[in-house]
Amino acid sequence: MSTVNICLIGTGRAGMIHGRNYASRVSNARLIALCDPYDESLKAAHDELNVKYLYTDYKEALENPEIDAVIIVTPTVSHKEIALAAANAKKHIFCEKPLAMNEAECDEIIEAANNNNIKLQVGFMRRFDENFQQAKDIVDSGEIGDVVLVKSLTRGPSEPKPWMFDILKSNGPIGEVNSHDLDTLRWFTGSEVESIYSIGGNFRSPEVKEQYPDYYDTVSMNLTLKNGMIGAIDGAQYVQYGYDARVEILGTHGNITLGQQNKHSVVTATKEGKLTSQSMHSWTYLFREAYVNEAIGFVNAIRNNTKPLVTGEDGKQAVKLVRLGLESLMKREIVYSH
Ligand SMILES: NC(=O)c1ccc[n+]([C@@H]2O[C@H](COP(=O)([O-])OP(=O)(O)OC[C@H]3O[C@@H](n4cnc5c(N)ncnc54)[C@H](O)[C@@H]3O)[C@@H](O)[C@H]2O)c1
């Protein structure tokens, strides 16, 4: 296959990141179709990206033989239905994280992808980020000794979308935000999680407490890994001060820190004695090159018939941990992974 023809399904916040990248920054790929049932979003996306085909129903898009691959960037609750249909239509699939709502749904997607012999890649773009890759290389080189502890936090500034309050639809910040930390914890340690203990609460959206008593916007998780390493993850939504993604990896004789709160290295000092600097405001800025690299990785996996760097199984393991983290939060007890 010389050029991979792409259909973007879901033209919302994250969808447009992928749309813009496939439209101009990914060699050997062509964005030819957009799909979104929300007319206004579809029209705005088309005005900017100007594609050949527009759909409000993904099932119609999947009937188009010109489309080789779909990029699924719809609310998580719809991933399974769309991914199964895409696999059965023999379209390669890039699916945003979290892959699905639970392990059983992930199994169905993975099985459908295998049965139809199509590529399935999950949107853990941090594995394509040059700083995360450098940290992974240092860990693998043994320079800091054996990894003892991985501390990882992700906090987002924006007000949650209405569908995120219903944790049956979103799994809350553990799914929406911390699935990235759970994935990189597995990646950095080379191990699977053994146990999780989570605590959290809703501190910023008291007005939804009555309608969504289980919603939480802040969570802290302690984890043990099967190889004896320790994980500590925190997550929060609607923090307003900026987008914050930082990691620390402590080894037996060294330490790696990754990420920063400043957008640039520019710091202004004034005669009033104030030091100011611009905070990192968005994941779209912090990981902009990582999204391009993951798109290039997906297209290369299709063209070269190689295994994607982030597989359906990685997507499933992260979803499993999201569910265990949530179970621990609800039960207020340690839960174990089998
Ligand atoms: N990798 C990342 O860092 C990252 C960042 C943000 C969001 N995401 C993930 O991307 C997904 C979408 O999140 P978002 O913030 O862009 O949400 P969003 O609400 O901004 O956009 C979702 C879009 O999907 C459309 N949609 C809904 N059902 C559809 C269907 N059946 N067919 C086609 N389109 C449909 C909606 O109309 C909307 O335009 C979620 O799974 C989220 O977790 C990943």
mmCIF file of C-alpha atoms and ligand atoms in Angstrom:
data_model
loop_
_atom_site.group_PDB
_atom_site.id
_atom_site.type_symbol
_atom_site.label_atom_id
_atom_site.label_comp_id
_atom_site.label_asym_id
_atom_site.label_seq_id
_atom_site.Cartn_x
_atom_site.Cartn_y
_atom_site.Cartn_z
ATOM 1 C CA MET A 1 0.000 0.000 0.000
ATOM 2 C CA SER A 2 1.652 3.246 -1.075
ATOM 3 C CA THR A 3 -0.683 5.798 0.543
ATOM 4 C CA VAL A 4 -2.882 5.030 3.522
ATOM 5 C CA ASN A 5 -6.297 6.696 3.167
ATOM 6 C CA ILE A 6 -7.584 7.828 6.533
ATOM 7 C CA CYS A 7 -11.042 8.508 7.951
ATOM 8 C CA LEU A 8 -11.216 10.468 11.207
ATOM 9 C CA ILE A 9 -14.171 9.371 13.349
ATOM 10 C CA GLY A 10 -14.910 12.034 15.968
ATOM 11 C CA THR A 11 -13.928 15.634 15.218
ATOM 12 C CA GLY A 12 -13.902 16.983 18.790
ATOM 13 C CA ARG A 13 -11.015 18.217 20.936
ATOM 14 C CA ALA A 14 -8.570 15.338 20.441
ATOM 15 C CA GLY A 15 -9.938 14.395 17.013
ATOM 16 C CA MET A 16 -8.809 17.668 15.509
ATOM 17 C CA ILE A 17 -5.237 17.106 16.734
ATOM 18 C CA HIS A 18 -5.149 13.893 14.712
ATOM 19 C CA GLY A 19 -7.054 15.490 11.826
ATOM 20 C CA ARG A 20 -4.547 18.313 11.464
ATOM 21 C CA ASN A 21 -1.585 15.950 11.714
ATOM 22 C CA TYR A 22 -2.907 13.488 9.112
ATOM 23 C CA ALA A 23 -3.861 16.394 6.833
ATOM 24 C CA SER A 24 -0.363 17.825 6.661
ATOM 25 C CA ARG A 25 2.361 16.158 8.708
ATOM 26 C CA VAL A 26 2.264 12.417 8.033
ATOM 27 C CA SER A 27 3.980 11.153 4.877
ATOM 28 C CA ASN A 28 2.279 8.366 2.966
ATOM 29 C CA ALA A 29 -1.099 9.118 4.544
ATOM 30 C CA ARG A 30 -4.034 11.115 3.224
ATOM 31 C CA LEU A 31 -6.974 12.317 5.292
ATOM 32 C CA ILE A 32 -9.883 11.686 2.930
ATOM 33 C CA ALA A 33 -12.913 11.464 5.233
ATOM 34 C CA LEU A 34 -14.412 12.914 8.396
ATOM 35 C CA CYS A 35 -17.251 11.477 10.444
ATOM 36 C CA ASP A 36 -19.174 13.049 13.310
ATOM 37 C CA PRO A 37 -22.915 12.969 14.038
ATOM 38 C CA TYR A 38 -22.683 16.514 15.381
ATOM 39 C CA ASP A 39 -23.148 18.671 12.267
ATOM 40 C CA GLU A 40 -21.535 21.792 13.692
ATOM 41 C CA SER A 41 -18.354 19.942 14.647
ATOM 42 C CA LEU A 42 -18.242 18.167 11.280
ATOM 43 C CA LYS A 43 -18.713 21.423 9.376
ATOM 44 C CA ALA A 44 -16.029 23.253 11.374
ATOM 45 C CA ALA A 45 -13.617 20.355 10.797
ATOM 46 C CA HIS A 46 -14.371 20.289 7.064
ATOM 47 C CA ASP A 47 -13.952 24.071 6.772
ATOM 48 C CA GLU A 48 -10.453 23.643 8.155
ATOM 49 C CA LEU A 49 -9.380 20.302 6.685
ATOM 50 C CA ASN A 50 -11.337 20.175 3.410
ATOM 51 C CA VAL A 51 -11.707 16.420 2.843
ATOM 52 C CA LYS A 52 -13.322 14.378 0.062
ATOM 53 C CA TYR A 53 -15.994 12.545 2.101
ATOM 54 C CA LEU A 54 -18.187 13.625 5.018
ATOM 55 C CA TYR A 55 -20.277 11.254 7.134
ATOM 56 C CA THR A 56 -22.592 11.622 10.092
ATOM 57 C CA ASP A 57 -22.814 7.830 10.535
ATOM 58 C CA TYR A 58 -19.609 5.808 10.909
ATOM 59 C CA LYS A 59 -21.310 2.723 9.415
ATOM 60 C CA GLU A 60 -21.601 4.538 6.082
ATOM 61 C CA ALA A 61 -17.954 5.579 6.242
ATOM 62 C CA LEU A 62 -16.931 1.951 6.767
ATOM 63 C CA GLU A 63 -18.635 0.997 3.483
ATOM 64 C CA ASN A 64 -16.279 3.256 1.524
ATOM 65 C CA PRO A 65 -13.640 0.981 -0.092
ATOM 66 C CA GLU A 66 -11.244 3.927 -0.526
ATOM 67 C CA ILE A 67 -10.790 4.168 3.265
ATOM 68 C CA ASP A 68 -7.898 1.996 4.543
ATOM 69 C CA ALA A 69 -7.780 3.054 8.179
ATOM 70 C CA VAL A 70 -9.886 4.812 10.800
ATOM 71 C CA ILE A 71 -8.820 7.047 13.665
ATOM 72 C CA ILE A 72 -11.388 6.601 16.446
ATOM 73 C CA VAL A 73 -11.562 9.687 18.651
ATOM 74 C CA THR A 74 -15.091 9.498 20.004
ATOM 75 C CA PRO A 75 -16.144 9.352 23.679
ATOM 76 C CA THR A 76 -14.644 6.222 25.223
ATOM 77 C CA VAL A 77 -18.009 4.544 25.752
ATOM 78 C CA SER A 78 -18.458 4.278 21.952
ATOM 79 C CA HIS A 79 -14.975 2.884 21.128
ATOM 80 C CA LYS A 80 -15.959 -0.786 21.272
ATOM 81 C CA GLU A 81 -18.935 -0.549 18.928
ATOM 82 C CA ILE A 82 -17.039 1.505 16.340
ATOM 83 C CA ALA A 83 -13.808 -0.522 16.591
ATOM 84 C CA LEU A 84 -15.641 -3.846 16.142
ATOM 85 C CA ALA A 85 -17.462 -2.533 13.074
ATOM 86 C CA ALA A 86 -14.214 -1.106 11.651
ATOM 87 C CA ALA A 87 -12.306 -4.366 12.187
ATOM 88 C CA ASN A 88 -15.092 -6.363 10.537
ATOM 89 C CA ALA A 89 -14.986 -3.914 7.609
ATOM 90 C CA LYS A 90 -11.221 -4.677 7.424
ATOM 91 C CA LYS A 91 -10.123 -1.121 8.201
ATOM 92 C CA HIS A 92 -6.926 -0.664 10.199
ATOM 93 C CA ILE A 93 -7.647 0.978 13.548
ATOM 94 C CA PHE A 94 -5.996 3.667 15.578
ATOM 95 C CA CYS A 95 -8.127 4.051 18.710
ATOM 96 C CA GLU A 96 -7.669 6.781 21.276
ATOM 97 C CA LYS A 97 -7.062 5.732 24.853
ATOM 98 C CA PRO A 98 -8.692 4.263 26.871
ATOM 99 C CA LEU A 99 -9.248 1.456 24.353
ATOM 100 C CA ALA A 100 -12.648 0.629 25.861
ATOM 101 C CA MET A 101 -14.622 0.657 29.094
ATOM 102 C CA ASN A 102 -13.507 -2.705 30.485
ATOM 103 C CA GLU A 103 -11.327 -5.739 29.785
ATOM 104 C CA ALA A 104 -14.110 -7.773 28.165
ATOM 105 C CA GLU A 105 -14.692 -5.027 25.589
ATOM 106 C CA CYS A 106 -10.932 -4.847 24.913
ATOM 107 C CA ASP A 107 -10.847 -8.614 24.358
ATOM 108 C CA GLU A 108 -13.619 -8.328 21.776
ATOM 109 C CA ILE A 109 -11.752 -5.574 19.913
ATOM 110 C CA ILE A 110 -8.423 -7.442 19.982
ATOM 111 C CA GLU A 111 -10.065 -10.650 18.769
ATOM 112 C CA ALA A 112 -11.859 -8.832 15.929
ATOM 113 C CA ALA A 113 -8.597 -7.130 14.893
ATOM 114 C CA ASN A 114 -6.736 -10.467 14.900
ATOM 115 C CA ASN A 115 -9.503 -12.314 13.030
ATOM 116 C CA ASN A 116 -9.599 -9.646 10.325
ATOM 117 C CA ASN A 117 -5.825 -9.321 10.156
ATOM 118 C CA ILE A 118 -5.803 -5.560 10.615
ATOM 119 C CA LYS A 119 -3.481 -3.325 12.683
ATOM 120 C CA LEU A 120 -4.715 -2.022 16.013
ATOM 121 C CA GLN A 121 -2.828 0.787 17.732
ATOM 122 C CA VAL A 122 -3.882 2.564 20.942
ATOM 123 C CA GLY A 123 -3.296 6.288 21.601
ATOM 124 C CA PHE A 124 -0.634 6.226 24.282
ATOM 125 C CA MET A 125 1.370 8.956 22.577
ATOM 126 C CA ARG A 126 3.743 9.427 25.519
ATOM 127 C CA ARG A 127 5.626 6.366 24.260
ATOM 128 C CA PHE A 128 6.346 8.430 21.123
ATOM 129 C CA ASP A 129 7.506 11.512 23.068
ATOM 130 C CA GLU A 130 11.238 12.130 22.771
ATOM 131 C CA ASN A 131 11.675 12.884 26.514
ATOM 132 C CA PHE A 132 9.758 9.791 27.600
ATOM 133 C CA GLN A 133 11.753 7.724 25.105
ATOM 134 C CA GLN A 134 15.013 9.133 26.459
ATOM 135 C CA ALA A 135 13.979 8.286 30.030
ATOM 136 C CA LYS A 136 13.086 4.754 28.925
ATOM 137 C CA ASP A 137 16.490 4.386 27.244
ATOM 138 C CA ILE A 138 18.256 5.531 30.444
ATOM 139 C CA VAL A 139 16.234 3.048 32.533
ATOM 140 C CA ASP A 140 17.052 0.244 30.084
ATOM 141 C CA SER A 141 20.767 1.158 30.061
ATOM 142 C CA GLY A 142 20.967 0.467 33.820
ATOM 143 C CA GLU A 143 22.469 3.927 34.494
ATOM 144 C CA ILE A 144 20.258 4.531 37.562
ATOM 145 C CA GLY A 145 20.468 0.917 38.719
ATOM 146 C CA ASP A 146 17.296 -1.086 39.291
ATOM 147 C CA VAL A 147 14.082 0.923 39.286
ATOM 148 C CA VAL A 148 12.599 1.176 42.771
ATOM 149 C CA LEU A 149 9.795 3.746 42.461
ATOM 150 C CA VAL A 150 7.963 5.456 39.590
ATOM 151 C CA LYS A 151 6.034 8.577 40.627
ATOM 152 C CA SER A 152 3.808 9.910 37.881
ATOM 153 C CA LEU A 153 1.185 12.623 37.846
ATOM 154 C CA THR A 154 -1.195 14.021 35.264
ATOM 155 C CA ARG A 155 -3.487 16.953 35.937
ATOM 156 C CA GLY A 156 -5.650 18.652 33.339
ATOM 157 C CA PRO A 157 -6.881 22.255 33.432
ATOM 158 C CA SER A 158 -10.248 22.029 31.664
ATOM 159 C CA GLU A 159 -13.737 21.731 33.009
ATOM 160 C CA PRO A 160 -14.851 18.110 32.464
ATOM 161 C CA LYS A 161 -17.115 17.452 29.478
ATOM 162 C CA PRO A 162 -20.662 16.531 30.651
ATOM 163 C CA TRP A 163 -20.164 12.841 29.707
ATOM 164 C CA MET A 164 -17.133 12.633 31.990
ATOM 165 C CA PHE A 165 -19.202 13.207 35.181
ATOM 166 C CA ASP A 166 -20.886 9.866 34.685
ATOM 167 C CA ILE A 167 -18.100 7.492 35.650
ATOM 168 C CA LEU A 168 -19.982 4.601 34.059
ATOM 169 C CA LYS A 169 -19.296 6.421 30.784
ATOM 170 C CA SER A 170 -15.817 7.736 31.446
ATOM 171 C CA ASN A 171 -14.300 5.819 34.402
ATOM 172 C CA GLY A 172 -13.412 9.329 35.642
ATOM 173 C CA PRO A 173 -9.880 10.773 35.731
ATOM 174 C CA ILE A 174 -8.271 7.348 36.318
ATOM 175 C CA GLY A 175 -9.487 6.446 32.804
ATOM 176 C CA GLU A 176 -9.441 9.804 31.094
ATOM 177 C CA VAL A 177 -6.200 11.137 32.557
ATOM 178 C CA ASN A 178 -4.238 8.475 34.440
ATOM 179 C CA SER A 179 -4.491 5.703 31.852
ATOM 180 C CA HIS A 180 -1.385 7.414 30.401
ATOM 181 C CA ASP A 181 0.480 7.113 33.734
ATOM 182 C CA LEU A 182 -0.656 3.492 34.142
ATOM 183 C CA ASP A 183 0.652 2.690 30.666
ATOM 184 C CA THR A 184 4.027 4.357 31.186
ATOM 185 C CA LEU A 185 4.341 2.726 34.636
ATOM 186 C CA ARG A 186 4.127 -0.681 32.887
ATOM 187 C CA TRP A 187 6.517 0.530 30.182
ATOM 188 C CA PHE A 188 9.183 1.968 32.504
ATOM 189 C CA THR A 189 9.132 -0.950 34.955
ATOM 190 C CA GLY A 190 8.729 -3.720 32.387
ATOM 191 C CA SER A 191 6.322 -5.329 34.831
ATOM 192 C CA GLU A 192 2.624 -5.765 35.508
ATOM 193 C CA VAL A 193 0.769 -4.297 38.475
ATOM 194 C CA GLU A 194 0.099 -6.562 41.459
ATOM 195 C CA SER A 195 -2.058 -4.301 43.678
ATOM 196 C CA ILE A 196 -3.631 -0.829 43.769
ATOM 197 C CA TYR A 197 -4.952 1.347 46.548
ATOM 198 C CA SER A 198 -6.774 4.533 45.468
ATOM 199 C CA ILE A 199 -8.219 7.450 47.383
ATOM 200 C CA GLY A 200 -9.937 10.480 45.887
ATOM 201 C CA GLY A 201 -12.861 12.887 45.871
ATOM 202 C CA ASN A 202 -14.811 15.601 44.069
ATOM 203 C CA PHE A 203 -13.347 18.935 45.141
ATOM 204 C CA ARG A 204 -14.043 21.234 42.176
ATOM 205 C CA SER A 205 -17.527 20.409 40.920
ATOM 206 C CA PRO A 206 -19.748 20.332 44.039
ATOM 207 C CA GLU A 207 -22.806 21.186 41.918
ATOM 208 C CA VAL A 208 -22.804 17.676 40.345
ATOM 209 C CA LYS A 209 -22.476 15.784 43.649
ATOM 210 C CA GLU A 210 -26.185 15.064 43.896
ATOM 211 C CA GLN A 211 -26.600 13.844 40.321
ATOM 212 C CA TYR A 212 -23.218 12.067 40.136
ATOM 213 C CA PRO A 213 -22.268 11.008 43.684
ATOM 214 C CA ASP A 214 -19.452 8.744 42.397
ATOM 215 C CA TYR A 215 -17.734 11.448 40.346
ATOM 216 C CA TYR A 216 -14.254 12.314 41.588
ATOM 217 C CA ASP A 217 -11.865 14.917 40.177
ATOM 218 C CA THR A 218 -8.774 14.055 42.199
ATOM 219 C CA VAL A 219 -7.228 10.692 42.872
ATOM 220 C CA SER A 220 -4.045 9.296 44.387
ATOM 221 C CA MET A 221 -2.982 5.685 43.784
ATOM 222 C CA ASN A 222 -0.294 3.550 45.397
ATOM 223 C CA LEU A 223 0.667 0.490 43.409
ATOM 224 C CA THR A 224 2.908 -2.539 43.785
ATOM 225 C CA LEU A 225 4.337 -4.311 40.740
ATOM 226 C CA LYS A 226 4.883 -8.020 40.305
ATOM 227 C CA ASN A 227 8.663 -7.537 40.139
ATOM 228 C CA GLY A 228 8.642 -5.727 43.521
ATOM 229 C CA MET A 229 8.812 -2.128 42.203
ATOM 230 C CA ILE A 230 6.519 0.604 43.559
ATOM 231 C CA GLY A 231 4.259 3.058 41.721
ATOM 232 C CA ALA A 232 2.674 6.295 42.966
ATOM 233 C CA ILE A 233 0.253 8.027 40.598
ATOM 234 C CA ASP A 234 -1.891 11.081 41.080
ATOM 235 C CA GLY A 235 -4.492 12.506 38.764
ATOM 236 C CA ALA A 236 -6.799 15.470 38.657
ATOM 237 C CA GLN A 237 -9.193 17.197 36.296
ATOM 238 C CA TYR A 238 -10.179 20.868 36.143
ATOM 239 C CA VAL A 239 -7.110 22.065 38.059
ATOM 240 C CA GLN A 240 -7.198 25.309 36.029
ATOM 241 C CA TYR A 241 -3.536 26.265 36.672
ATOM 242 C CA GLY A 242 -2.264 24.468 33.582
ATOM 243 C CA TYR A 243 -1.547 21.039 32.152
ATOM 244 C CA ASP A 244 0.807 19.148 34.381
ATOM 245 C CA ALA A 245 2.499 15.840 33.485
ATOM 246 C CA ARG A 246 5.584 14.981 35.495
ATOM 247 C CA VAL A 247 7.380 11.735 36.244
ATOM 248 C CA GLU A 248 10.165 10.759 38.602
ATOM 249 C CA ILE A 249 11.930 7.418 38.350
ATOM 250 C CA LEU A 250 13.988 6.473 41.380
ATOM 251 C CA GLY A 251 16.585 3.755 40.939
ATOM 252 C CA THR A 252 18.899 1.974 43.367
ATOM 253 C CA HIS A 253 21.652 4.471 42.533
ATOM 254 C CA GLY A 254 20.154 7.286 40.485
ATOM 255 C CA ASN A 255 17.038 9.256 39.671
ATOM 256 C CA ILE A 256 15.356 10.601 36.523
ATOM 257 C CA THR A 257 12.950 13.548 36.489
ATOM 258 C CA LEU A 258 10.792 14.147 33.488
ATOM 259 C CA GLY A 259 8.490 17.050 32.611
ATOM 260 C CA GLN A 260 8.150 20.616 33.832
ATOM 261 C CA GLN A 261 5.408 23.064 34.711
ATOM 262 C CA ASN A 262 6.898 25.922 32.649
ATOM 263 C CA LYS A 263 5.881 26.253 29.026
ATOM 264 C CA HIS A 264 9.274 27.716 28.065
ATOM 265 C CA SER A 265 12.537 28.347 29.872
ATOM 266 C CA VAL A 266 11.772 32.125 29.845
ATOM 267 C CA VAL A 267 11.514 33.568 33.375
ATOM 268 C CA THR A 268 10.888 37.283 34.007
ATOM 269 C CA ALA A 269 12.288 39.009 37.121
ATOM 270 C CA THR A 270 10.854 42.432 38.131
ATOM 271 C CA LYS A 271 11.941 45.232 40.515
ATOM 272 C CA GLU A 272 9.024 44.228 42.782
ATOM 273 C CA GLY A 273 10.906 41.021 43.424
ATOM 274 C CA LYS A 274 8.583 38.782 41.398
ATOM 275 C CA LEU A 275 9.706 35.927 39.216
ATOM 276 C CA THR A 276 7.173 34.942 36.550
ATOM 277 C CA SER A 277 7.042 32.353 33.845
ATOM 278 C CA GLN A 278 4.305 30.948 31.584
ATOM 279 C CA SER A 279 2.752 27.679 32.702
ATOM 280 C CA MET A 280 2.185 24.719 30.383
ATOM 281 C CA HIS A 281 -1.435 25.247 29.407
ATOM 282 C CA SER A 282 -2.353 22.203 27.333
ATOM 283 C CA TRP A 283 -1.525 18.598 26.465
ATOM 284 C CA THR A 284 -1.987 19.620 22.837
ATOM 285 C CA TYR A 285 1.132 21.796 23.170
ATOM 286 C CA LEU A 286 3.197 19.558 25.458
ATOM 287 C CA PHE A 287 2.741 16.421 23.359
ATOM 288 C CA ARG A 288 2.278 17.975 19.911
ATOM 289 C CA GLU A 289 5.251 16.183 18.362
ATOM 290 C CA ALA A 290 4.383 12.924 20.131
ATOM 291 C CA TYR A 291 0.979 12.914 18.360
ATOM 292 C CA VAL A 292 2.717 13.357 15.004
ATOM 293 C CA ASN A 293 5.193 10.581 15.805
ATOM 294 C CA GLU A 294 2.444 8.165 16.861
ATOM 295 C CA ALA A 295 0.567 8.867 13.604
ATOM 296 C CA ILE A 296 3.744 8.194 11.618
ATOM 297 C CA GLY A 297 4.232 4.994 13.645
ATOM 298 C CA PHE A 298 0.684 3.838 12.838
ATOM 299 C CA VAL A 299 1.050 4.481 9.099
ATOM 300 C CA ASN A 300 4.448 2.753 9.058
ATOM 301 C CA ALA A 301 3.016 -0.294 10.869
ATOM 302 C CA ILE A 302 0.331 -0.566 8.157
ATOM 303 C CA ARG A 303 2.686 0.004 5.217
ATOM 304 C CA ASN A 304 5.479 -2.244 6.508
ATOM 305 C CA ASN A 305 3.147 -4.833 8.030
ATOM 306 C CA THR A 306 4.849 -4.544 11.440
ATOM 307 C CA LYS A 307 3.503 -4.647 14.982
ATOM 308 C CA PRO A 308 2.417 -1.209 16.285
ATOM 309 C CA LEU A 309 4.549 0.156 19.145
ATOM 310 C CA VAL A 310 1.441 0.378 21.366
ATOM 311 C CA THR A 311 -0.719 -2.703 20.859
ATOM 312 C CA GLY A 312 -4.290 -3.664 21.667
ATOM 313 C CA GLU A 313 -2.872 -5.734 24.550
ATOM 314 C CA ASP A 314 -1.217 -2.583 25.993
ATOM 315 C CA GLY A 315 -4.579 -0.857 25.662
ATOM 316 C CA LYS A 316 -6.290 -3.730 27.467
ATOM 317 C CA GLN A 317 -3.765 -3.831 30.337
ATOM 318 C CA ALA A 318 -4.238 -0.095 30.944
ATOM 319 C CA VAL A 319 -8.040 -0.510 30.956
ATOM 320 C CA LYS A 320 -7.710 -3.401 33.414
ATOM 321 C CA LEU A 321 -5.713 -1.126 35.755
ATOM 322 C CA VAL A 322 -8.209 1.710 35.324
ATOM 323 C CA ARG A 323 -10.993 -0.619 36.449
ATOM 324 C CA LEU A 324 -8.976 -1.933 39.401
ATOM 325 C CA GLY A 325 -8.075 1.622 40.421
ATOM 326 C CA LEU A 326 -11.733 2.589 40.320
ATOM 327 C CA GLU A 327 -12.771 -0.532 42.238
ATOM 328 C CA SER A 328 -10.271 0.320 44.974
ATOM 329 C CA LEU A 329 -11.584 3.902 45.126
ATOM 330 C CA MET A 330 -15.179 2.696 45.502
ATOM 331 C CA LYS A 331 -14.443 -0.070 48.006
ATOM 332 C CA ARG A 332 -11.812 1.940 49.899
ATOM 333 C CA GLU A 333 -9.563 -1.101 50.005
ATOM 334 C CA ILE A 334 -6.515 -2.590 48.300
ATOM 335 C CA VAL A 335 -7.430 -4.594 45.201
ATOM 336 C CA TYR A 336 -5.245 -7.227 43.587
ATOM 337 C CA SER A 337 -4.658 -8.000 39.916
ATOM 338 C CA HIS A 338 -4.794 -11.669 38.926
HETATM 339 N N1 LIG B 1 -4.320 10.782 23.954
HETATM 340 C C1 LIG B 1 -4.754 11.791 24.671
HETATM 341 O O1 LIG B 1 -3.978 12.421 25.356
HETATM 342 C C2 LIG B 1 -6.195 12.193 24.657
HETATM 343 C C3 LIG B 1 -6.540 13.513 24.945
HETATM 344 C C4 LIG B 1 -7.899 13.863 24.932
HETATM 345 C C5 LIG B 1 -8.880 12.908 24.680
HETATM 346 N N2 LIG B 1 -8.499 11.611 24.412
HETATM 347 C C6 LIG B 1 -9.528 10.584 24.155
HETATM 348 O O2 LIG B 1 -10.165 10.881 22.925
HETATM 349 C C7 LIG B 1 -11.552 10.507 22.982
HETATM 350 C C8 LIG B 1 -12.404 11.726 22.649
HETATM 351 O O3 LIG B 1 -12.169 12.745 23.614
HETATM 352 P P1 LIG B 1 -12.411 14.290 23.272
HETATM 353 O O4 LIG B 1 -11.899 15.041 24.438
HETATM 354 O O5 LIG B 1 -11.901 14.619 21.911
HETATM 355 O O6 LIG B 1 -14.022 14.338 23.282
HETATM 356 P P2 LIG B 1 -14.958 15.407 22.558
HETATM 357 O O7 LIG B 1 -16.244 15.305 23.293
HETATM 358 O O8 LIG B 1 -14.271 16.730 22.438
HETATM 359 O O9 LIG B 1 -15.110 14.854 21.068
HETATM 360 C C9 LIG B 1 -15.766 13.679 20.756
HETATM 361 C C10 LIG B 1 -16.373 13.835 19.375
HETATM 362 O O10 LIG B 1 -16.885 12.566 18.964
HETATM 363 C C11 LIG B 1 -18.135 12.777 18.333
HETATM 364 N N3 LIG B 1 -18.895 11.536 18.375
HETATM 365 C C12 LIG B 1 -19.652 11.024 19.374
HETATM 366 N N4 LIG B 1 -20.180 9.842 19.004
HETATM 367 C C13 LIG B 1 -19.756 9.599 17.733
HETATM 368 C C14 LIG B 1 -19.962 8.554 16.799
HETATM 369 N N5 LIG B 1 -20.743 7.512 17.096
HETATM 370 N N6 LIG B 1 -19.380 8.642 15.575
HETATM 371 C C15 LIG B 1 -18.588 9.692 15.266
HETATM 372 N N7 LIG B 1 -18.340 10.724 16.121
HETATM 373 C C16 LIG B 1 -18.920 10.670 17.329
HETATM 374 C C17 LIG B 1 -18.771 13.935 19.114
HETATM 375 O O11 LIG B 1 -19.812 14.553 18.362
HETATM 376 C C18 LIG B 1 -17.553 14.832 19.332
HETATM 377 O O12 LIG B 1 -17.371 15.741 18.257
HETATM 378 C C19 LIG B 1 -11.787 9.961 24.400
HETATM 379 O O13 LIG B 1 -11.670 8.558 24.368
HETATM 380 C C20 LIG B 1 -10.638 10.554 25.196
HETATM 381 O O14 LIG B 1 -10.255 9.772 26.296
HETATM 382 C C21 LIG B 1 -7.196 11.253 24.395
#
